[in-house]
mmCIF file of C-alpha atoms in Angstrom:
data_model
loop_
_atom_site.group_PDB
_atom_site.id
_atom_site.type_symbol
_atom_site.label_atom_id
_atom_site.label_comp_id
_atom_site.label_asym_id
_atom_site.label_seq_id
_atom_site.Cartn_x
_atom_site.Cartn_y
_atom_site.Cartn_z
ATOM 1 C CA MET A 953 0.073 0.176 -0.041
ATOM 2 C CA ARG A 954 1.318 3.440 -1.230
ATOM 3 C CA LEU A 955 -0.625 5.893 -0.500
ATOM 4 C CA GLN A 956 1.126 9.855 -2.112
ATOM 5 C CA GLY A 957 -0.758 12.978 -2.421
ATOM 6 C CA VAL A 958 -4.306 14.195 -0.767
ATOM 7 C CA LEU A 959 -5.583 11.618 1.174
ATOM 8 C CA PHE A 960 -9.797 11.449 1.103
ATOM 9 C CA PHE A 961 -11.595 11.091 4.071
ATOM 10 C CA PRO A 962 -15.641 10.669 2.420
ATOM 11 C CA VAL A 963 -18.331 11.507 4.882
ATOM 12 C CA THR A 964 -20.692 8.353 5.622
ATOM 13 C CA PRO A 965 -24.017 9.507 3.775
ATOM 14 C CA PHE A 966 -27.678 8.234 5.430
ATOM 15 C CA GLY A 967 -31.051 8.618 3.896
ATOM 16 C CA ALA A 968 -34.297 10.627 5.044
ATOM 17 C CA ASP A 969 -34.783 7.132 7.298
ATOM 18 C CA GLY A 970 -31.239 7.599 8.993
ATOM 19 C CA ALA A 971 -30.396 4.473 7.140
ATOM 20 C CA LEU A 972 -26.842 4.680 5.533
ATOM 21 C CA ASP A 973 -27.009 5.198 1.335
ATOM 22 C CA GLU A 974 -24.350 3.682 -0.626
ATOM 23 C CA ALA A 975 -25.866 5.360 -3.838
ATOM 24 C CA VAL A 976 -25.008 8.565 -2.422
ATOM 25 C CA LEU A 977 -21.844 7.552 -1.126
ATOM 26 C CA ALA A 978 -20.638 5.966 -4.151
ATOM 27 C CA GLU A 979 -21.402 9.200 -6.160
ATOM 28 C CA HIS A 980 -19.875 11.042 -3.213
ATOM 29 C CA LEU A 981 -16.723 8.732 -3.983
ATOM 30 C CA ARG A 982 -16.849 9.027 -7.821
ATOM 31 C CA ALA A 983 -16.674 12.887 -7.398
ATOM 32 C CA GLY A 984 -13.421 12.693 -4.893
ATOM 33 C CA LEU A 985 -11.785 10.157 -6.861
ATOM 34 C CA ALA A 986 -11.789 12.440 -10.189
ATOM 35 C CA HIS A 987 -9.707 14.949 -8.316
ATOM 36 C CA GLY A 988 -7.030 11.886 -8.013
ATOM 37 C CA PRO A 989 -7.019 11.642 -4.517
ATOM 38 C CA GLY A 990 -3.594 9.065 -3.122
ATOM 39 C CA GLY A 991 -6.038 7.076 -0.879
ATOM 40 C CA VAL A 992 -9.341 6.660 -0.017
ATOM 41 C CA PHE A 993 -10.425 6.597 3.985
ATOM 42 C CA VAL A 994 -13.561 5.040 4.431
ATOM 43 C CA ALA A 995 -15.830 4.724 7.529
ATOM 44 C CA CYS A 996 -12.966 7.025 9.414
ATOM 45 C CA GLY A 997 -13.506 9.953 11.775
ATOM 46 C CA THR A 998 -14.667 12.326 8.806
ATOM 47 C CA GLY A 999 -16.713 9.210 7.978
ATOM 48 C CA GLU A 1000 -18.545 9.039 11.699
ATOM 49 C CA PHE A 1001 -16.715 5.812 12.205
ATOM 50 C CA PRO A 1002 -17.897 5.878 16.083
ATOM 51 C CA SER A 1003 -21.667 5.786 14.874
ATOM 52 C CA LEU A 1004 -21.789 3.041 12.289
ATOM 53 C CA SER A 1005 -23.015 -0.708 13.223
ATOM 54 C CA PRO A 1006 -21.223 -3.258 12.070
ATOM 55 C CA ALA A 1007 -22.999 -3.759 9.219
ATOM 56 C CA GLU A 1008 -23.158 -0.192 7.944
ATOM 57 C CA HIS A 1009 -19.450 -0.363 8.716
ATOM 58 C CA ASP A 1010 -18.724 -3.083 6.039
ATOM 59 C CA ARG A 1011 -21.052 -2.245 3.002
ATOM 60 C CA ALA A 1012 -19.212 1.238 3.425
ATOM 61 C CA VAL A 1013 -15.895 -0.291 3.068
ATOM 62 C CA ARG A 1014 -17.541 -2.250 0.256
ATOM 63 C CA THR A 1015 -19.008 0.444 -1.641
ATOM 64 C CA ALA A 1016 -15.615 2.086 -1.195
ATOM 65 C CA VAL A 1017 -13.518 -0.983 -2.921
ATOM 66 C CA ARG A 1018 -15.738 -1.338 -5.765
ATOM 67 C CA VAL A 1019 -15.948 2.197 -6.383
ATOM 68 C CA ALA A 1020 -12.231 2.891 -6.155
ATOM 69 C CA GLY A 1021 -11.479 0.072 -8.461
ATOM 70 C CA GLY A 1022 -8.013 0.048 -7.694
ATOM 71 C CA ALA A 1023 -7.218 3.558 -8.715
ATOM 72 C CA ALA A 1024 -6.445 4.268 -5.078
ATOM 73 C CA PRO A 1025 -5.880 2.657 -2.003
ATOM 74 C CA VAL A 1026 -8.644 2.013 0.100
ATOM 75 C CA VAL A 1027 -8.147 2.284 4.166
ATOM 76 C CA ALA A 1028 -11.218 1.109 6.535
ATOM 77 C CA GLY A 1029 -11.176 2.715 10.066
ATOM 78 C CA ALA A 1030 -11.236 0.338 12.575
ATOM 79 C CA GLY A 1031 -10.947 0.763 16.464
ATOM 80 C CA GLY A 1032 -12.560 1.158 19.700
ATOM 81 C CA PRO A 1033 -13.047 -1.953 22.151
ATOM 82 C CA LEU A 1034 -10.575 -4.915 20.935
ATOM 83 C CA GLY A 1035 -13.585 -7.227 20.340
ATOM 84 C CA ALA A 1036 -15.329 -4.533 17.734
ATOM 85 C CA ALA A 1037 -11.966 -3.790 16.164
ATOM 86 C CA LEU A 1038 -10.906 -6.797 15.509
ATOM 87 C CA ASP A 1039 -14.132 -7.745 13.975
ATOM 88 C CA GLN A 1040 -13.899 -4.770 11.371
ATOM 89 C CA ALA A 1041 -10.331 -5.792 10.743
ATOM 90 C CA ARG A 1042 -11.187 -9.361 9.725
ATOM 91 C CA ALA A 1043 -14.628 -7.347 8.459
ATOM 92 C CA ALA A 1044 -12.012 -4.962 6.292
ATOM 93 C CA ALA A 1045 -8.948 -7.386 4.814
ATOM 94 C CA ALA A 1046 -12.656 -9.280 3.347
ATOM 95 C CA ALA A 1047 -13.882 -6.745 1.535
ATOM 96 C CA GLY A 1048 -10.628 -5.948 -0.312
ATOM 97 C CA ALA A 1049 -9.148 -3.031 1.848
ATOM 98 C CA ASP A 1050 -6.154 -2.140 1.885
ATOM 99 C CA GLY A 1051 -5.699 -1.079 5.124
ATOM 100 C CA LEU A 1052 -6.686 -0.169 8.397
ATOM 101 C CA LEU A 1053 -6.622 2.996 10.241
ATOM 102 C CA LEU A 1054 -6.635 1.951 13.722
ATOM 103 C CA MET A 1055 -8.749 4.478 15.960
ATOM 104 C CA PRO A 1056 -7.300 4.813 19.496
ATOM 105 C CA PRO A 1057 -9.034 2.342 22.115
ATOM 106 C CA TYR A 1058 -11.909 3.804 24.364
ATOM 107 C CA LEU A 1059 -11.970 4.409 27.700
ATOM 108 C CA ALA A 1060 -9.734 1.746 29.122
ATOM 109 C CA GLN A 1061 -6.468 2.824 28.800
ATOM 110 C CA GLY A 1062 -3.537 1.064 30.050
ATOM 111 C CA PRO A 1063 0.717 0.880 29.680
ATOM 112 C CA ARG A 1064 3.171 1.107 26.676
ATOM 113 C CA HIS A 1065 3.555 -2.692 26.653
ATOM 114 C CA GLY A 1066 -0.914 -3.095 26.719
ATOM 115 C CA LEU A 1067 -1.280 -0.614 23.787
ATOM 116 C CA ARG A 1068 1.046 -2.503 22.082
ATOM 117 C CA ALA A 1069 -0.766 -6.212 22.536
ATOM 118 C CA TYR A 1070 -3.956 -4.079 21.342
ATOM 119 C CA VAL A 1071 -1.638 -3.118 17.949
ATOM 120 C CA GLU A 1072 -0.525 -6.516 17.871
ATOM 121 C CA ALA A 1073 -4.247 -8.263 18.132
ATOM 122 C CA VAL A 1074 -5.365 -6.259 15.311
ATOM 123 C CA ALA A 1075 -2.675 -6.370 12.837
ATOM 124 C CA ARG A 1076 -2.873 -10.031 12.794
ATOM 125 C CA ALA A 1077 -6.381 -10.142 12.841
ATOM 126 C CA ALA A 1078 -6.522 -7.914 9.633
ATOM 127 C CA GLY A 1079 -3.626 -9.255 7.640
ATOM 128 C CA ILE A 1080 -3.460 -5.663 6.020
ATOM 129 C CA PRO A 1081 -1.168 -2.672 6.661
ATOM 130 C CA VAL A 1082 -2.376 -0.993 9.727
ATOM 131 C CA ILE A 1083 -1.590 2.948 10.714
ATOM 132 C CA VAL A 1084 -1.861 3.599 13.617
ATOM 133 C CA TYR A 1085 -3.745 6.944 14.543
ATOM 134 C CA GLN A 1086 -1.897 8.870 17.517
ATOM 135 C CA ARG A 1087 -4.801 11.342 19.068
ATOM 136 C CA GLY A 1088 -7.529 11.916 22.090
ATOM 137 C CA GLY A 1089 -5.170 8.109 24.898
ATOM 138 C CA VAL A 1090 -2.752 7.728 22.155
ATOM 139 C CA VAL A 1091 0.117 9.970 22.326
ATOM 140 C CA LEU A 1092 3.203 8.296 21.745
ATOM 141 C CA ASP A 1093 7.220 9.080 22.905
ATOM 142 C CA PRO A 1094 9.468 8.143 20.350
ATOM 143 C CA ASP A 1095 10.325 4.932 21.818
ATOM 144 C CA THR A 1096 6.899 3.672 22.457
ATOM 145 C CA ALA A 1097 6.770 4.887 18.141
ATOM 146 C CA VAL A 1098 9.399 2.532 17.488
ATOM 147 C CA GLU A 1099 7.998 -0.341 19.408
ATOM 148 C CA LEU A 1100 4.782 -0.127 17.497
ATOM 149 C CA ALA A 1101 6.815 0.605 14.213
ATOM 150 C CA ARG A 1102 8.262 -2.574 14.715
ATOM 151 C CA VAL A 1103 4.700 -4.910 15.056
ATOM 152 C CA PRO A 1104 4.732 -7.057 12.261
ATOM 153 C CA GLY A 1105 1.703 -5.650 9.328
ATOM 154 C CA VAL A 1106 1.907 -1.523 11.177
ATOM 155 C CA ALA A 1107 2.796 0.602 8.073
ATOM 156 C CA GLY A 1108 2.492 4.017 9.247
ATOM 157 C CA LEU A 1109 1.192 6.540 11.834
ATOM 158 C CA LYS A 1110 -1.108 9.563 11.264
ATOM 159 C CA ASP A 1111 -0.537 12.285 13.423
ATOM 160 C CA GLY A 1112 -4.030 14.048 14.964
ATOM 161 C CA VAL A 1113 -2.169 15.710 18.050
ATOM 162 C CA GLY A 1114 -0.254 18.321 16.472
ATOM 163 C CA ASP A 1115 2.909 18.715 18.821
ATOM 164 C CA ILE A 1116 5.479 19.192 16.575
ATOM 165 C CA ASP A 1117 8.377 18.630 18.622
ATOM 166 C CA ARG A 1118 7.108 15.248 19.825
ATOM 167 C CA MET A 1119 6.281 14.692 15.626
ATOM 168 C CA ALA A 1120 9.702 15.875 15.002
ATOM 169 C CA ARG A 1121 11.867 13.188 17.246
ATOM 170 C CA ILE A 1122 9.267 10.368 17.081
ATOM 171 C CA VAL A 1123 9.734 10.994 12.828
ATOM 172 C CA ARG A 1124 14.157 10.786 13.541
ATOM 173 C CA ALA A 1125 13.808 8.119 15.636
ATOM 174 C CA VAL A 1126 11.350 5.360 13.526
ATOM 175 C CA ARG A 1127 13.044 6.453 10.373
ATOM 176 C CA ARG A 1128 16.359 6.010 11.984
ATOM 177 C CA GLU A 1129 15.534 2.344 13.590
ATOM 178 C CA ILE A 1130 13.148 1.129 11.172
ATOM 179 C CA GLY A 1131 13.770 3.082 7.702
ATOM 180 C CA PRO A 1132 12.568 5.535 5.019
ATOM 181 C CA ASP A 1133 9.370 3.432 4.222
ATOM 182 C CA PHE A 1134 8.026 3.935 7.198
ATOM 183 C CA THR A 1135 4.475 6.279 6.307
ATOM 184 C CA PHE A 1136 3.588 9.431 8.313
ATOM 185 C CA PHE A 1137 0.770 11.890 7.503
ATOM 186 C CA ASN A 1138 -0.642 14.892 9.101
ATOM 187 C CA GLY A 1139 -4.294 13.996 10.249
ATOM 188 C CA LEU A 1140 -5.156 17.237 12.194
ATOM 189 C CA PRO A 1141 -8.722 18.488 11.056
ATOM 190 C CA THR A 1142 -7.974 20.947 7.918
ATOM 191 C CA ALA A 1143 -4.350 19.894 8.157
ATOM 192 C CA GLU A 1144 -3.354 21.940 5.294
ATOM 193 C CA LEU A 1145 -2.805 24.712 7.775
ATOM 194 C CA THR A 1146 -0.605 23.309 9.446
ATOM 195 C CA GLN A 1147 1.187 21.527 6.435
ATOM 196 C CA PRO A 1148 3.968 23.638 6.021
ATOM 197 C CA ALA A 1149 5.162 23.036 9.897
ATOM 198 C CA TYR A 1150 5.286 18.869 9.292
ATOM 199 C CA ARG A 1151 6.596 19.677 5.951
ATOM 200 C CA ALA A 1152 9.731 20.974 7.821
ATOM 201 C CA ILE A 1153 10.210 17.722 9.586
ATOM 202 C CA GLY A 1154 10.003 15.758 6.982
ATOM 203 C CA VAL A 1155 6.117 14.583 6.715
ATOM 204 C CA GLU A 1156 4.899 15.706 3.132
ATOM 205 C CA LEU A 1157 1.675 13.078 3.580
ATOM 206 C CA TYR A 1158 -1.951 14.894 5.138
ATOM 207 C CA SER A 1159 -5.287 13.913 5.248
ATOM 208 C CA SER A 1160 -7.709 17.161 3.698
ATOM 209 C CA ALA A 1161 -10.894 16.950 4.700
ATOM 210 C CA ALA A 1162 -11.585 20.237 2.538
ATOM 211 C CA PHE A 1163 -11.059 17.432 -0.290
ATOM 212 C CA GLY A 1164 -14.452 16.224 1.163
ATOM 213 C CA PHE A 1165 -16.337 19.153 -0.793
ATOM 214 C CA VAL A 1166 -14.179 21.416 -2.514
ATOM 215 C CA PRO A 1167 -11.952 18.459 -3.704
ATOM 216 C CA GLU A 1168 -10.805 21.029 -6.545
ATOM 217 C CA VAL A 1169 -9.544 23.558 -3.810
ATOM 218 C CA ALA A 1170 -7.692 20.637 -1.775
ATOM 219 C CA ALA A 1171 -6.153 19.449 -5.387
ATOM 220 C CA ALA A 1172 -5.079 22.826 -6.275
ATOM 221 C CA TYR A 1173 -3.481 23.497 -2.723
ATOM 222 C CA GLN A 1174 -1.557 20.280 -3.137
ATOM 223 C CA ARG A 1175 -0.156 21.473 -6.578
ATOM 224 C CA ALA A 1176 0.280 25.039 -5.563
ATOM 225 C CA GLN A 1177 2.420 24.386 -2.548
ATOM 226 C CA HIS A 1178 5.035 23.704 -5.172
ATOM 227 C CA ASP A 1179 4.134 24.842 -8.032
ATOM 228 C CA ASP A 1180 2.391 28.432 -6.890
ATOM 229 C CA PRO A 1181 3.473 29.948 -3.357
ATOM 230 C CA GLU A 1182 1.018 32.888 -3.851
ATOM 231 C CA LEU A 1183 -1.966 31.023 -4.635
ATOM 232 C CA ALA A 1184 -0.962 28.699 -1.788
ATOM 233 C CA GLU A 1185 -0.848 31.409 0.669
ATOM 234 C CA ARG A 1186 -3.836 33.270 -0.515
ATOM 235 C CA LEU A 1187 -5.730 29.787 -0.266
ATOM 236 C CA LEU A 1188 -4.155 29.678 3.021
ATOM 237 C CA ALA A 1189 -5.238 33.149 4.283
ATOM 238 C CA GLU A 1190 -8.755 33.499 2.423
ATOM 239 C CA PHE A 1191 -10.367 29.671 2.857
ATOM 240 C CA TYR A 1192 -8.239 27.664 5.429
ATOM 241 C CA THR A 1193 -7.784 29.654 8.101
ATOM 242 C CA PRO A 1194 -11.238 31.046 8.397
ATOM 243 C CA LEU A 1195 -12.484 27.523 7.944
ATOM 244 C CA VAL A 1196 -10.618 26.658 10.606
ATOM 245 C CA GLU A 1197 -11.774 29.492 12.790
ATOM 246 C CA LEU A 1198 -15.421 28.655 12.307
ATOM 247 C CA ARG A 1199 -14.719 24.921 12.371
ATOM 248 C CA SER A 1200 -13.215 25.839 16.372
ATOM 249 C CA ARG A 1201 -16.520 27.119 16.968
ATOM 250 C CA VAL A 1202 -18.752 23.837 18.286
ATOM 251 C CA PRO A 1203 -17.634 20.527 19.129
ATOM 252 C CA GLY A 1204 -17.884 18.368 16.360
ATOM 253 C CA TYR A 1205 -17.792 21.084 13.649
ATOM 254 C CA ALA A 1206 -14.754 18.965 12.010
ATOM 255 C CA VAL A 1207 -16.944 16.483 10.903
ATOM 256 C CA SER A 1208 -20.336 18.263 10.652
ATOM 257 C CA LEU A 1209 -19.116 21.180 8.352
ATOM 258 C CA VAL A 1210 -17.523 18.389 5.970
ATOM 259 C CA LYS A 1211 -20.870 17.256 5.354
ATOM 260 C CA ALA A 1212 -22.229 20.301 5.122
ATOM 261 C CA GLY A 1213 -20.224 21.123 2.516
ATOM 262 C CA VAL A 1214 -21.164 18.165 0.570
ATOM 263 C CA ARG A 1215 -25.092 18.883 0.537
ATOM 264 C CA LEU A 1216 -23.999 22.923 -0.198
ATOM 265 C CA ARG A 1217 -22.312 20.935 -3.650
ATOM 266 C CA GLY A 1218 -25.164 19.426 -4.106
ATOM 267 C CA LEU A 1219 -25.080 15.756 -2.982
ATOM 268 C CA ASP A 1220 -27.583 14.820 -0.283
ATOM 269 C CA ALA A 1221 -25.545 12.822 2.608
ATOM 270 C CA GLY A 1222 -28.047 13.864 5.151
ATOM 271 C CA ALA A 1223 -27.182 15.020 8.653
ATOM 272 C CA VAL A 1224 -24.762 14.123 10.884
ATOM 273 C CA ARG A 1225 -25.611 11.140 13.876
ATOM 274 C CA PRO A 1226 -25.990 12.326 17.533
ATOM 275 C CA PRO A 1227 -23.360 13.005 19.543
ATOM 276 C CA LEU A 1228 -22.762 15.367 16.534
ATOM 277 C CA VAL A 1229 -24.626 18.422 15.400
ATOM 278 C CA GLU A 1230 -25.470 20.628 12.863
ATOM 279 C CA PRO A 1231 -23.662 23.336 11.718
ATOM 280 C CA ALA A 1232 -26.141 26.308 12.849
ATOM 281 C CA PRO A 1233 -27.501 28.760 10.163
ATOM 282 C CA GLU A 1234 -25.467 31.087 10.129
ATOM 283 C CA HIS A 1235 -22.705 29.025 10.432
ATOM 284 C CA LEU A 1236 -23.913 27.283 7.447
ATOM 285 C CA ASP A 1237 -23.645 30.378 5.453
ATOM 286 C CA GLU A 1238 -20.422 31.516 6.662
ATOM 287 C CA LEU A 1239 -19.236 27.940 5.202
ATOM 288 C CA ALA A 1240 -21.100 28.443 1.751
ATOM 289 C CA ARG A 1241 -19.476 32.236 1.470
ATOM 290 C CA LEU A 1242 -16.009 30.240 2.325
ATOM 291 C CA VAL A 1243 -16.846 27.263 -0.499
ATOM 292 C CA LYS A 1244 -17.248 30.016 -3.426
ATOM 293 C CA THR A 1245 -14.012 31.924 -1.900
ATOM 294 C CA GLY A 1246 -12.210 28.896 -2.563
ATOM 295 C CA LEU A 1247 -13.569 27.924 -6.078
ATOM 296 C CA ALA A 1248 -12.970 31.355 -7.142
ATOM 297 C CA LEU A 1249 -9.480 31.477 -6.155
ATOM 298 C CA VAL A 1250 -8.537 28.070 -7.953
ATOM 299 C CA GLY A 1251 -10.970 29.160 -10.981
ATOM 300 C CA ALA A 1252 -13.288 26.282 -10.432
ATOM 301 C CA GLY A 1253 -17.273 26.367 -10.707
ATOM 302 C CA SER A 1254 -19.821 26.586 -8.069
#
């Protein structure tokens, strides 16, 4: 599994009856794949992983594998209670997923060797590459990161903490002990805003929440970082920074705004599930203005 370019985290659409809408998910995936993402991360955080039933999780992963058709690697979310994580890992592998994004265990926290045992169990059950997600209760030091990187099947680390000093030491330690092929990526919400700092410590790969609803903008920013620094700076100043400020106003907006953005672009992905909440009307208006601004900056239509 080789990841490169912008990483796409699709939403999980729900119909009027509240059930998973596989047809809308397929349309959402096709719209994103048209812009060449380096990987599709289905049923993960933006896809409301904690709210999905086992059957919904399986159907979402199978839909992504079918629609991607090998055009990009498909990585499925897994995690939480060990029994659930093992079932998700096996089901994702059976569905044809290329890898897993392993979320932190919920509530229960153990010592370092307990976390290693959790990761080992899931990686063994999956039989496909596993990316460990550093966030919440999982905050690694360099030695622990190296220990997890040595677990058979563990291929990468997604950082959702944002401690650049810590990440710089982790990256150096893992690359020194494991080698250059271990995958790191910036997984902060609206990662584009912090990507210059991650690039400075050797982490080029990042996930993009914006790709879910304005893939034109996300793809243009990815190119502009190297080809058009002036455009990259304008996108940061006029689109990404205001988006981060809007996202920070209400807990859960990192997901709710993406789903609202998908709806603003004309695809009815339904509402978010509790405990997430829908954006307030004035925040939807602000999001609509940002979408318009971002698309105008990159010369794309509405």
